[in-house]
């Protein structure tokens, strides 16, 4: 393969990998940032004294379609499911750039963030803070 072919191959790889890496880095950088003053999510009152568990998803996301039934089955207390298509400003306020995203908020700051599809076991490990 000549140099032009290698450059084209690297450019194509970069086009597909760069957005993924950007979302991962953005999720990691969100940890420790303050969250907006919210009173309600999905019509439910929020108790800010307790840890807040958030699941950002989208109805047209293929990974979310597989993960949402697992999340619903676990019935984690205090878990709020946020459809980013219905609440894009909320997703932006929480620095969510991709779905599915799991998040733990404690004391008004983002404590943990996990982006991407997870197994039931990994979800349980994530929420056992």
XYZ file of C-alpha atoms in Angstrom, residues 18-76:
59
model
C -13.026 10.987 16.778
C -16.727 11.486 17.740
C -16.622 8.405 19.963
C -13.489 9.610 21.726
C -14.966 13.100 22.127
C -18.048 11.685 23.875
C -15.913 9.522 26.192
C -13.626 12.396 27.143
C -16.574 14.762 27.657
C -18.268 12.244 29.954
C -15.101 11.844 32.010
C -14.633 15.617 32.251
C -18.204 16.051 33.570
C -17.325 14.308 36.842
C -17.074 16.846 39.636
C -18.981 19.583 37.821
C -21.974 21.155 39.568
C -25.402 20.251 38.276
C -28.143 22.773 37.533
C -30.678 23.645 40.199
C -33.453 21.229 39.261
C -36.657 20.635 41.129
C -38.324 18.150 38.793
C -37.266 15.519 36.296
C -39.988 13.778 34.292
C -42.623 15.410 36.495
C -41.178 13.940 39.728
C -39.961 16.075 42.604
C -36.260 15.628 43.304
C -34.893 15.136 46.821
C -31.425 16.675 46.613
C -30.321 15.180 49.944
C -30.317 11.683 48.463
C -28.060 10.477 45.633
C -29.738 11.013 42.272
C -29.401 8.269 39.656
C -29.978 9.346 36.061
C -30.341 7.332 32.877
C -30.142 9.462 29.733
C -31.531 7.618 26.732
C -33.184 8.083 23.383
C -36.023 6.097 21.869
C -34.189 5.803 18.524
C -30.843 4.677 20.005
C -30.180 0.989 19.314
C -28.034 0.510 22.439
C -30.716 2.243 24.548
C -33.391 -0.104 23.191
C -31.381 -3.054 24.520
C -30.417 -1.438 27.828
C -33.722 0.225 28.823
C -35.557 -3.053 29.667
C -32.626 -4.056 31.889
C -32.733 -0.679 33.673
C -36.519 -0.932 34.126
C -36.186 -4.483 35.463
C -33.679 -3.428 38.138
C -36.065 -0.828 39.605
C -33.272 1.155 41.216
